[in-house]
mmCIF file of C-alpha atoms and ligand atoms in Angstrom:
data_model
loop_
_atom_site.group_PDB
_atom_site.id
_atom_site.type_symbol
_atom_site.label_atom_id
_atom_site.label_comp_id
_atom_site.label_asym_id
_atom_site.label_seq_id
_atom_site.Cartn_x
_atom_site.Cartn_y
_atom_site.Cartn_z
ATOM 1 C CA MET A 1 24.729 23.179 -0.603
ATOM 2 C CA CYS A 2 28.223 22.898 -2.263
ATOM 3 C CA PRO A 3 31.810 23.020 -0.592
ATOM 4 C CA ALA A 4 33.403 26.357 -0.071
ATOM 5 C CA GLN A 5 35.438 25.928 -3.087
ATOM 6 C CA ASP A 6 32.561 25.209 -5.412
ATOM 7 C CA ILE A 7 30.414 28.161 -4.136
ATOM 8 C CA GLU A 8 30.626 29.955 -7.538
ATOM 9 C CA LYS A 9 30.091 26.793 -9.535
ATOM 10 C CA ILE A 10 26.828 25.408 -10.960
ATOM 11 C CA ASP A 11 24.924 22.398 -10.060
ATOM 12 C CA ILE A 12 25.176 20.441 -13.313
ATOM 13 C CA LYS A 13 23.016 17.595 -12.273
ATOM 14 C CA SER A 14 20.039 20.028 -11.653
ATOM 15 C CA LYS A 15 19.881 21.219 -15.575
ATOM 16 C CA THR A 16 17.872 19.858 -18.257
ATOM 17 C CA LEU A 17 19.367 18.668 -21.413
ATOM 18 C CA GLU A 18 17.843 21.745 -23.071
ATOM 19 C CA GLU A 19 19.506 24.171 -20.460
ATOM 20 C CA LEU A 20 22.706 22.360 -20.868
ATOM 21 C CA LYS A 21 22.652 22.672 -24.746
ATOM 22 C CA GLN A 22 22.175 26.565 -24.223
ATOM 23 C CA ASP A 23 25.156 26.537 -21.859
ATOM 24 C CA PHE A 24 27.207 24.611 -24.511
ATOM 25 C CA ALA A 25 26.208 26.991 -27.143
ATOM 26 C CA LEU A 26 27.523 29.973 -25.090
ATOM 27 C CA LEU A 27 30.736 27.944 -24.523
ATOM 28 C CA ASP A 28 31.152 27.552 -28.084
ATOM 29 C CA GLN A 29 30.780 23.829 -27.822
ATOM 30 C CA PRO A 30 28.612 21.631 -30.242
ATOM 31 C CA THR A 31 25.342 20.562 -28.693
ATOM 32 C CA TYR A 32 25.788 16.749 -29.265
ATOM 33 C CA LYS A 33 28.600 17.179 -26.533
ATOM 34 C CA ALA A 34 25.952 18.487 -24.051
ATOM 35 C CA ARG A 35 23.890 15.278 -24.604
ATOM 36 C CA GLN A 36 27.236 13.230 -23.979
ATOM 37 C CA VAL A 37 27.876 15.006 -20.713
ATOM 38 C CA TYR A 38 24.067 14.972 -19.793
ATOM 39 C CA ARG A 39 24.158 11.094 -20.080
ATOM 40 C CA TRP A 40 27.355 10.779 -17.887
ATOM 41 C CA VAL A 41 26.068 12.988 -15.229
ATOM 42 C CA HIS A 42 22.743 10.931 -15.077
ATOM 43 C CA ARG A 43 24.493 7.626 -15.217
ATOM 44 C CA GLY A 44 25.944 8.714 -11.885
ATOM 45 C CA VAL A 45 29.490 9.667 -12.339
ATOM 46 C CA THR A 46 31.029 11.639 -9.538
ATOM 47 C CA SER A 47 33.575 13.699 -11.261
ATOM 48 C CA PHE A 48 34.325 14.996 -14.808
ATOM 49 C CA GLU A 49 37.378 12.899 -15.061
ATOM 50 C CA GLN A 50 35.271 9.807 -15.390
ATOM 51 C CA MET A 51 33.768 11.170 -18.761
ATOM 52 C CA THR A 52 36.308 9.233 -20.599
ATOM 53 C CA ASP A 53 34.946 10.128 -24.192
ATOM 54 C CA VAL A 54 34.913 13.764 -23.346
ATOM 55 C CA SER A 55 38.029 15.658 -24.336
ATOM 56 C CA LYS A 56 40.385 16.743 -21.539
ATOM 57 C CA PRO A 57 40.033 20.245 -22.360
ATOM 58 C CA LEU A 58 36.504 20.237 -22.269
ATOM 59 C CA ARG A 59 36.316 18.239 -19.132
ATOM 60 C CA SER A 60 38.600 20.919 -17.507
ATOM 61 C CA LEU A 61 36.450 23.581 -18.757
ATOM 62 C CA LEU A 62 33.418 22.001 -17.175
ATOM 63 C CA ASP A 63 35.116 21.389 -13.926
ATOM 64 C CA GLN A 64 35.788 25.095 -13.602
ATOM 65 C CA LYS A 65 32.184 25.963 -14.231
ATOM 66 C CA TYR A 66 30.094 23.154 -12.790
ATOM 67 C CA TYR A 67 30.032 20.665 -9.870
ATOM 68 C CA ILE A 68 28.330 17.312 -9.720
ATOM 69 C CA PRO A 69 26.337 17.062 -6.313
ATOM 70 C CA VAL A 70 26.752 13.444 -4.992
ATOM 71 C CA ALA A 71 25.056 11.504 -1.863
ATOM 72 C CA PHE A 72 27.772 10.103 0.411
ATOM 73 C CA ILE A 73 26.681 6.929 2.415
ATOM 74 C CA GLU A 74 26.940 7.944 6.168
ATOM 75 C CA LYS A 75 25.355 4.966 7.288
ATOM 76 C CA ARG A 76 23.751 1.608 5.784
ATOM 77 C CA GLN A 77 21.536 -0.891 7.419
ATOM 78 C CA VAL A 78 20.626 -4.040 5.655
ATOM 79 C CA SER A 79 17.762 -6.131 6.738
ATOM 80 C CA VAL A 80 18.478 -9.718 7.292
ATOM 81 C CA TYR A 81 14.877 -10.860 6.360
ATOM 82 C CA ASP A 82 14.291 -9.227 2.943
ATOM 83 C CA ASN A 83 17.468 -7.307 1.808
ATOM 84 C CA THR A 84 15.619 -4.025 2.494
ATOM 85 C CA VAL A 85 18.440 -1.362 2.510
ATOM 86 C CA LYS A 86 18.038 1.938 4.626
ATOM 87 C CA TYR A 87 20.542 4.721 4.102
ATOM 88 C CA LEU A 88 21.581 7.783 5.663
ATOM 89 C CA PHE A 89 23.074 9.912 2.953
ATOM 90 C CA ARG A 90 25.239 12.984 3.581
ATOM 91 C CA PHE A 91 25.507 15.912 1.231
ATOM 92 C CA ALA A 92 28.328 18.235 0.587
ATOM 93 C CA ASP A 93 27.321 20.704 3.479
ATOM 94 C CA GLY A 94 27.092 17.794 6.151
ATOM 95 C CA GLU A 95 23.232 17.697 6.009
ATOM 96 C CA CYS A 96 21.948 14.242 6.022
ATOM 97 C CA VAL A 97 18.618 12.360 4.732
ATOM 98 C CA GLU A 98 17.260 8.749 4.560
ATOM 99 C CA SER A 99 16.406 6.711 1.774
ATOM 100 C CA VAL A 100 15.111 3.114 1.871
ATOM 101 C CA LEU A 101 15.877 0.617 -1.145
ATOM 102 C CA MET A 102 13.309 -2.213 -1.408
ATOM 103 C CA GLN A 103 13.178 -5.336 -3.638
ATOM 104 C CA TYR A 104 9.925 -6.455 -4.927
ATOM 105 C CA HIS A 105 9.299 -9.269 -7.342
ATOM 106 C CA HIS A 106 9.125 -6.873 -10.087
ATOM 107 C CA GLY A 107 12.346 -5.042 -9.413
ATOM 108 C CA TYR A 108 13.886 -2.431 -7.180
ATOM 109 C CA SER A 109 12.122 0.460 -5.645
ATOM 110 C CA ILE A 110 13.660 3.501 -3.730
ATOM 111 C CA CYS A 111 11.792 5.718 -1.146
ATOM 112 C CA ILE A 112 13.777 9.009 -1.269
ATOM 113 C CA SER A 113 13.839 12.559 0.799
ATOM 114 C CA THR A 114 12.797 15.808 -0.707
ATOM 115 C CA GLN A 115 13.845 17.968 2.148
ATOM 116 C CA VAL A 116 16.339 18.006 5.235
ATOM 117 C CA GLY A 117 13.467 17.794 7.795
ATOM 118 C CA CYS A 118 10.095 19.009 7.533
ATOM 119 C CA LYS A 119 7.816 22.202 8.314
ATOM 120 C CA MET A 120 4.503 20.221 8.567
ATOM 121 C CA GLY A 121 4.951 18.883 12.211
ATOM 122 C CA CYS A 122 2.890 15.923 12.017
ATOM 123 C CA ALA A 123 2.793 14.471 15.642
ATOM 124 C CA PHE A 124 3.523 11.002 14.815
ATOM 125 C CA CYS A 125 6.465 11.500 12.499
ATOM 126 C CA ALA A 126 10.207 11.494 13.636
ATOM 127 C CA THR A 127 10.991 14.015 10.679
ATOM 128 C CA GLY A 128 8.399 16.285 11.715
ATOM 129 C CA LEU A 129 9.463 16.261 15.350
ATOM 130 C CA GLY A 130 13.052 17.438 14.286
ATOM 131 C CA GLY A 131 11.923 20.677 12.376
ATOM 132 C CA PHE A 132 12.900 21.795 9.094
ATOM 133 C CA PHE A 133 16.500 22.743 7.853
ATOM 134 C CA ARG A 134 16.614 23.114 3.964
ATOM 135 C CA ASP A 135 15.035 21.911 0.487
ATOM 136 C CA LEU A 136 16.870 19.375 -1.445
ATOM 137 C CA ALA A 137 17.906 20.440 -4.985
ATOM 138 C CA PRO A 138 16.824 18.214 -7.931
ATOM 139 C CA SER A 139 20.237 16.922 -8.266
ATOM 140 C CA GLU A 140 20.229 15.675 -4.653
ATOM 141 C CA MET A 141 17.142 13.755 -5.075
ATOM 142 C CA LEU A 142 18.851 12.211 -8.300
ATOM 143 C CA ALA A 143 22.024 11.368 -6.296
ATOM 144 C CA GLN A 144 19.960 9.337 -3.599
ATOM 145 C CA VAL A 145 18.766 7.055 -6.474
ATOM 146 C CA GLN A 146 22.318 6.851 -8.108
ATOM 147 C CA ALA A 147 24.086 6.169 -4.972
ATOM 148 C CA ALA A 148 21.987 3.272 -3.947
ATOM 149 C CA GLN A 149 21.970 1.782 -7.587
ATOM 150 C CA GLN A 150 25.801 1.995 -7.488
ATOM 151 C CA ASP A 151 26.098 0.741 -3.969
ATOM 152 C CA ARG A 152 24.078 -2.399 -4.721
ATOM 153 C CA GLY A 153 24.867 -2.909 -8.461
ATOM 154 C CA VAL A 154 21.322 -2.893 -9.279
ATOM 155 C CA ARG A 155 18.883 -0.872 -11.532
ATOM 156 C CA ILE A 156 16.196 0.915 -9.767
ATOM 157 C CA SER A 157 12.798 0.868 -11.543
ATOM 158 C CA ASN A 158 10.446 2.598 -9.118
ATOM 159 C CA ILE A 159 10.488 5.679 -7.099
ATOM 160 C CA VAL A 160 8.487 6.888 -4.142
ATOM 161 C CA LEU A 161 8.862 10.346 -2.905
ATOM 162 C CA MET A 162 7.662 9.424 0.674
ATOM 163 C CA GLY A 163 11.068 9.782 2.636
ATOM 164 C CA MET A 164 11.893 12.855 4.732
ATOM 165 C CA GLY A 165 10.015 16.123 3.914
ATOM 166 C CA GLU A 166 6.825 17.212 2.088
ATOM 167 C CA PRO A 167 7.537 16.993 -1.490
ATOM 168 C CA LEU A 168 4.755 19.673 -2.443
ATOM 169 C CA ASP A 169 6.399 22.092 -0.060
ATOM 170 C CA ASN A 170 9.464 21.997 -2.336
ATOM 171 C CA TYR A 171 7.305 22.019 -5.404
ATOM 172 C CA GLU A 172 9.695 23.569 -8.186
ATOM 173 C CA ASN A 173 12.737 21.367 -7.408
ATOM 174 C CA VAL A 174 10.442 18.114 -7.198
ATOM 175 C CA LEU A 175 8.943 19.000 -10.424
ATOM 176 C CA ARG A 176 12.196 19.464 -12.006
ATOM 177 C CA PHE A 177 13.592 16.285 -10.478
ATOM 178 C CA LEU A 178 10.626 14.296 -12.139
ATOM 179 C CA GLU A 179 11.404 15.953 -15.457
ATOM 180 C CA LEU A 180 15.045 14.840 -15.076
ATOM 181 C CA VAL A 181 14.753 11.348 -13.714
ATOM 182 C CA SER A 182 11.943 10.441 -16.352
ATOM 183 C CA SER A 183 14.196 11.885 -19.338
ATOM 184 C CA ALA A 184 15.098 9.605 -22.109
ATOM 185 C CA ASP A 185 18.757 10.503 -21.929
ATOM 186 C CA GLY A 186 18.660 10.525 -18.069
ATOM 187 C CA MET A 187 17.516 7.550 -15.885
ATOM 188 C CA ASN A 188 14.415 7.041 -18.137
ATOM 189 C CA ILE A 189 12.230 6.029 -15.177
ATOM 190 C CA GLY A 190 8.604 6.639 -16.544
ATOM 191 C CA MET A 191 6.165 8.660 -14.432
ATOM 192 C CA ARG A 192 4.028 5.412 -14.007
ATOM 193 C CA HIS A 193 6.672 4.156 -11.930
ATOM 194 C CA ILE A 194 6.732 6.920 -9.672
ATOM 195 C CA SER A 195 4.621 7.781 -6.526
ATOM 196 C CA LEU A 196 4.426 11.118 -4.639
ATOM 197 C CA SER A 197 3.145 11.343 -1.169
ATOM 198 C CA THR A 198 1.795 14.679 0.329
ATOM 199 C CA CYS A 199 0.122 15.451 3.823
ATOM 200 C CA GLY A 200 -2.287 17.574 1.729
ATOM 201 C CA LEU A 201 -1.018 21.068 0.361
ATOM 202 C CA VAL A 202 -4.346 21.632 -1.462
ATOM 203 C CA ASP A 203 -3.280 24.501 -3.707
ATOM 204 C CA LYS A 204 -0.334 22.344 -4.951
ATOM 205 C CA ILE A 205 -2.441 19.298 -5.656
ATOM 206 C CA TYR A 206 -4.435 21.544 -8.153
ATOM 207 C CA ASP A 207 -1.196 22.804 -9.591
ATOM 208 C CA LEU A 208 -0.081 19.375 -10.004
ATOM 209 C CA ALA A 209 -3.277 18.125 -11.488
ATOM 210 C CA GLU A 210 -2.665 20.839 -14.200
ATOM 211 C CA LYS A 211 0.525 19.097 -15.307
ATOM 212 C CA LYS A 212 -1.585 15.842 -15.965
ATOM 213 C CA LEU A 213 1.457 13.598 -15.166
ATOM 214 C CA GLN A 214 0.836 9.912 -14.900
ATOM 215 C CA LEU A 215 2.387 9.474 -11.361
ATOM 216 C CA THR A 216 0.553 8.110 -8.455
ATOM 217 C CA LEU A 217 -0.372 10.453 -5.956
ATOM 218 C CA SER A 218 -0.452 9.388 -2.295
ATOM 219 C CA VAL A 219 -2.254 11.473 0.137
ATOM 220 C CA SER A 220 -1.407 11.135 3.981
ATOM 221 C CA LEU A 221 -4.975 11.009 5.410
ATOM 222 C CA HIS A 222 -4.687 9.275 8.783
ATOM 223 C CA ALA A 223 -8.154 10.400 10.102
ATOM 224 C CA PRO A 224 -11.851 10.336 9.036
ATOM 225 C CA ASN A 225 -12.447 13.817 10.024
ATOM 226 C CA ASP A 226 -11.040 17.292 10.823
ATOM 227 C CA GLN A 227 -11.308 16.773 14.775
ATOM 228 C CA ILE A 228 -9.206 13.748 14.775
ATOM 229 C CA ARG A 229 -6.812 14.893 12.056
ATOM 230 C CA GLN A 230 -6.236 18.149 13.818
ATOM 231 C CA ARG A 231 -4.736 16.109 16.827
ATOM 232 C CA THR A 232 -1.952 14.693 14.642
ATOM 233 C CA MET A 233 -1.669 16.787 11.487
ATOM 234 C CA PRO A 234 -1.409 20.592 11.777
ATOM 235 C CA ILE A 235 -1.837 20.997 8.055
ATOM 236 C CA SER A 236 -5.552 20.194 8.463
ATOM 237 C CA ARG A 237 -6.010 23.522 10.295
ATOM 238 C CA ARG A 238 -4.882 25.177 6.886
ATOM 239 C CA TRP A 239 -6.549 22.763 4.708
ATOM 240 C CA PRO A 240 -9.784 20.995 6.209
ATOM 241 C CA MET A 241 -10.585 17.576 4.973
ATOM 242 C CA GLU A 242 -13.441 18.680 2.552
ATOM 243 C CA GLU A 243 -11.250 21.050 0.626
ATOM 244 C CA LEU A 244 -8.646 18.202 0.495
ATOM 245 C CA LEU A 245 -11.064 15.475 -0.679
ATOM 246 C CA ARG A 246 -12.328 17.805 -3.315
ATOM 247 C CA ALA A 247 -8.863 18.552 -4.549
ATOM 248 C CA CYS A 248 -8.331 14.661 -4.560
ATOM 249 C CA ARG A 249 -11.499 14.120 -6.673
ATOM 250 C CA HIS A 250 -10.406 16.705 -9.020
ATOM 251 C CA TYR A 251 -6.981 15.359 -9.311
ATOM 252 C CA ALA A 252 -8.472 11.914 -9.990
ATOM 253 C CA SER A 253 -10.976 12.992 -12.794
ATOM 254 C CA VAL A 254 -8.296 15.188 -14.565
ATOM 255 C CA THR A 255 -5.536 12.651 -14.462
ATOM 256 C CA GLY A 256 -7.625 9.432 -14.474
ATOM 257 C CA ARG A 257 -5.234 8.122 -11.838
ATOM 258 C CA ARG A 258 -6.417 6.389 -8.728
ATOM 259 C CA ILE A 259 -5.535 8.456 -5.448
ATOM 260 C CA SER A 260 -3.724 6.313 -2.903
ATOM 261 C CA PHE A 261 -4.747 7.217 0.715
ATOM 262 C CA GLU A 262 -2.293 6.463 3.418
ATOM 263 C CA TYR A 263 -3.739 5.687 6.806
ATOM 264 C CA ALA A 264 -1.499 5.030 9.974
ATOM 265 C CA MET A 265 -3.446 2.939 12.560
ATOM 266 C CA ILE A 266 -2.904 4.574 15.987
ATOM 267 C CA ALA A 267 -4.404 2.806 18.893
ATOM 268 C CA GLY A 268 -7.321 4.656 20.444
ATOM 269 C CA VAL A 269 -6.946 7.501 18.015
ATOM 270 C CA ASN A 270 -8.150 6.881 14.547
ATOM 271 C CA ASP A 271 -8.853 3.128 14.598
ATOM 272 C CA SER A 272 -12.378 2.465 15.811
ATOM 273 C CA ASP A 273 -15.274 0.905 13.733
ATOM 274 C CA SER A 274 -16.865 4.224 13.617
ATOM 275 C CA CYS A 275 -13.796 5.772 12.187
ATOM 276 C CA ALA A 276 -13.800 3.082 9.356
ATOM 277 C CA GLN A 277 -17.518 3.767 8.629
ATOM 278 C CA GLU A 278 -16.975 7.598 8.463
ATOM 279 C CA LEU A 279 -13.834 7.206 6.324
ATOM 280 C CA ALA A 280 -15.837 4.973 3.889
ATOM 281 C CA GLY A 281 -18.459 7.508 3.726
ATOM 282 C CA LYS A 282 -16.138 10.341 2.741
ATOM 283 C CA LEU A 283 -14.524 8.229 0.006
ATOM 284 C CA ARG A 284 -17.530 6.927 -1.531
ATOM 285 C CA GLY A 285 -17.405 7.096 -5.398
ATOM 286 C CA MET A 286 -13.892 8.263 -5.498
ATOM 287 C CA LEU A 287 -11.307 6.570 -7.681
ATOM 288 C CA CYS A 288 -9.067 5.548 -4.930
ATOM 289 C CA HIS A 289 -7.403 2.935 -2.613
ATOM 290 C CA VAL A 290 -6.605 2.946 1.050
ATOM 291 C CA ASN A 291 -3.289 1.612 2.547
ATOM 292 C CA LEU A 292 -3.423 0.648 6.077
ATOM 293 C CA ILE A 293 -0.500 0.609 8.094
ATOM 294 C CA PRO A 294 0.122 0.247 11.815
ATOM 295 C CA VAL A 295 1.789 3.369 12.969
ATOM 296 C CA ASN A 296 5.543 3.233 13.556
ATOM 297 C CA GLU A 297 5.906 3.916 16.981
ATOM 298 C CA VAL A 298 8.440 6.907 17.459
ATOM 299 C CA GLU A 299 10.008 7.559 20.829
ATOM 300 C CA SER A 300 8.135 10.465 22.898
ATOM 301 C CA THR A 301 5.103 10.610 20.639
ATOM 302 C CA GLY A 302 3.161 8.439 22.939
ATOM 303 C CA PHE A 303 1.419 6.769 20.078
ATOM 304 C CA HIS A 304 0.890 3.213 19.761
ATOM 305 C CA LYS A 305 0.224 0.828 16.837
ATOM 306 C CA SER A 306 -3.429 -0.678 16.630
ATOM 307 C CA GLY A 307 -3.219 -4.644 16.890
ATOM 308 C CA GLY A 308 -3.753 -6.980 14.054
ATOM 309 C CA ILE A 309 -7.330 -7.787 15.013
ATOM 310 C CA ARG A 310 -8.159 -4.047 14.785
ATOM 311 C CA LEU A 311 -6.536 -3.669 11.518
ATOM 312 C CA ARG A 312 -8.333 -6.389 10.033
ATOM 313 C CA GLN A 313 -11.712 -5.326 11.445
ATOM 314 C CA PHE A 314 -11.113 -1.684 10.055
ATOM 315 C CA SER A 315 -10.033 -3.070 6.636
ATOM 316 C CA ARG A 316 -13.072 -5.335 6.441
ATOM 317 C CA ILE A 317 -15.435 -2.469 7.139
ATOM 318 C CA LEU A 318 -13.993 -0.339 4.483
ATOM 319 C CA GLU A 319 -14.228 -3.395 1.939
ATOM 320 C CA GLN A 320 -17.740 -3.899 2.858
ATOM 321 C CA LYS A 321 -18.555 -0.173 1.954
ATOM 322 C CA GLY A 322 -16.884 -0.840 -1.585
ATOM 323 C CA ILE A 323 -13.419 0.805 -0.697
ATOM 324 C CA THR A 324 -10.367 -1.071 -1.739
ATOM 325 C CA VAL A 325 -7.751 -1.510 0.815
ATOM 326 C CA THR A 326 -4.421 -3.094 1.209
ATOM 327 C CA VAL A 327 -2.727 -3.742 4.664
ATOM 328 C CA ARG A 328 0.734 -2.372 3.674
ATOM 329 C CA ARG A 329 3.450 -5.025 3.867
ATOM 330 C CA THR A 330 6.169 -3.763 6.169
ATOM 331 C CA LEU A 331 9.746 -4.363 4.675
ATOM 332 C CA GLY A 332 12.858 -4.511 6.615
ATOM 333 C CA SER A 333 10.808 -4.923 9.909
ATOM 334 C CA ASP A 334 14.259 -5.383 11.836
ATOM 335 C CA ILE A 335 15.520 -1.748 10.536
ATOM 336 C CA ASP A 336 11.998 -0.399 10.522
ATOM 337 C CA ALA A 337 12.830 3.048 12.335
ATOM 338 C CA SER A 338 10.412 4.920 10.350
ATOM 339 C CA CYS A 339 11.836 7.615 8.079
ATOM 340 C CA GLY A 340 13.651 10.523 10.037
ATOM 341 C CA GLN A 341 14.657 8.183 13.154
ATOM 342 C CA LEU A 342 18.093 7.446 11.659
ATOM 343 C CA ARG A 343 18.890 11.113 11.440
ATOM 344 C CA ARG A 344 17.112 11.983 14.579
ATOM 345 C CA ARG A 345 19.410 9.548 16.435
ATOM 346 C CA ARG A 346 22.354 10.879 14.778
ATOM 347 C CA LEU A 347 21.521 14.500 15.789
ATOM 348 C CA GLN A 348 20.828 13.503 19.363
ATOM 349 C CA ASP A 349 24.257 11.865 19.619
ATOM 350 C CA GLY A 350 25.956 15.236 19.071
ATOM 351 C CA GLY A 351 25.978 15.106 15.323
ATOM 352 C CA VAL A 352 28.416 12.257 15.107
ATOM 353 C CA SER A 353 27.720 9.060 13.251
ATOM 354 C CA VAL A 354 26.854 6.781 15.853
ATOM 355 C CA GLU A 355 27.595 3.686 13.789
ATOM 356 C CA SER A 356 30.436 3.340 11.285
ATOM 357 C CA ASN A 357 29.702 3.511 7.555
ATOM 358 C CA GLY A 358 28.979 0.136 5.906
ATOM 359 C CA GLU A 359 26.722 -2.812 6.835
ATOM 360 C CA ASN A 360 25.653 -3.657 10.350
HETATM 361 N N1 LIG B 1 5.396 14.370 3.701
HETATM 362 C C1 LIG B 1 4.776 13.477 2.846
HETATM 363 C C2 LIG B 1 5.703 12.306 2.438
HETATM 364 C C3 LIG B 1 6.817 11.866 3.583
HETATM 365 S S1 LIG B 1 6.069 11.098 4.829
HETATM 366 C C4 LIG B 1 3.730 12.848 3.584
HETATM 367 O O1 LIG B 1 3.495 13.267 4.780
HETATM 368 O O2 LIG B 1 2.757 12.276 3.005
HETATM 369 C C5 LIG B 1 5.730 9.366 4.198
HETATM 370 C C6 LIG B 1 4.515 8.651 4.800
HETATM 371 O O3 LIG B 1 4.972 8.148 6.033
HETATM 372 C C7 LIG B 1 3.332 9.542 5.080
HETATM 373 O O4 LIG B 1 2.150 8.876 4.700
HETATM 374 C C8 LIG B 1 3.516 9.855 6.527
HETATM 375 O O5 LIG B 1 2.095 10.099 6.966
HETATM 376 C C9 LIG B 1 3.845 8.505 7.023
HETATM 377 N N2 LIG B 1 4.489 8.437 8.374
HETATM 378 C C10 LIG B 1 5.180 9.298 8.937
HETATM 379 N N3 LIG B 1 5.500 8.959 10.187
HETATM 380 C C11 LIG B 1 4.885 7.676 10.506
HETATM 381 C C12 LIG B 1 4.839 6.898 11.344
HETATM 382 N N4 LIG B 1 5.442 6.944 12.708
HETATM 383 N N5 LIG B 1 4.085 5.737 11.227
HETATM 384 C C13 LIG B 1 3.552 5.481 10.205
HETATM 385 N N6 LIG B 1 3.624 6.346 8.983
HETATM 386 C C14 LIG B 1 4.264 7.301 9.205
HETATM 387 FE FE1 LIG B 2 6.410 15.906 7.226
HETATM 388 FE FE2 LIG B 2 5.242 13.912 6.000
HETATM 389 FE FE3 LIG B 2 6.315 13.817 8.464
HETATM 390 FE FE4 LIG B 2 4.195 15.288 8.279
HETATM 391 S S1 LIG B 2 4.328 12.864 7.884
HETATM 392 S S2 LIG B 2 5.961 15.773 9.234
HETATM 393 S S3 LIG B 2 4.298 15.836 6.269
HETATM 394 S S4 LIG B 2 7.390 14.183 6.559
#
């Protein structure tokens, strides 16, 4: 995770302010300096040198003890339609993940990755097809937000944990990231501006409910029953839909937050009228919302997106049954290789970046 020379050093960006204060006490440094340093780290500096109001001796002491993880831009694609920016970020060990920066009328939102790869193996997903490499540290999740902000000179106000990886399979690091990114001396992005998407790790949904965070939980459903879900999502063998939906009802009632169900429409697989009716029946009475999206066609999966007429008909049936639905706006349609595809292409081309850094 860190360069060879940094092996003994500690990741300062993954530390909470309280932990840093304790470290500073052990270093015989006043605790107000811990806050000063914490603020610099969370403003996105890439070296201790940049902490201009910290004394030189303290900077060099910190440099001996800690390192600051950063995300380097390996590749950047900018949509000509709507300024959506897709990044391939590289970490110190050479591993890469994708993030997508989107501009909405209310500000900037970023979709970040939580793991390099994913263990869950969903059949339609480019990340799932590539397998799992490692978890990301909390600092590496923060670094994606910071690098995008610095690259575009903007302030990001919303975060979506919907890039590569299964956030609830990297539970402790994701929770720590949430604590750091929402801290008053950090980026101060409130939980109401954060969404977390899961394929349905039921035990972790219960754990998360206990935390009573005000974030939005998105659940990737993509099917109205286990039979269809098992065709595309191996996790449904571990956690059947009935248990998943029970956990979702529990989450909604404990937190008072509406669950957002993701449903990728795959032609001939999960997009029939009877699928819509069955889905509506299962969600009846739940505080929820359904996001329909035509599946992104990933090479070699054999799945194709449903047409516009099918999409509208499906959505109409849900609405008639009292379920609120949106057909998700696809941003950056010209660069819309779904998450995982940029990295996949890079690996297939022998591990070298196929296009140079910078805009295309
Ligand atoms: N692992 C988490 C979050 C990352 S995937 C999860 O599965 O929820 C983010 C979202 O993209 C999920 O809703 C996932 O089902 C969806 N997704 C993955 N591949 C897709 C594809 N080819 N087309 C449409 N949605 C896809
Ligand atoms: Fe993993 Fe989510 Fe892709 Fe499934 S859809 S393989 S859970 S990243």
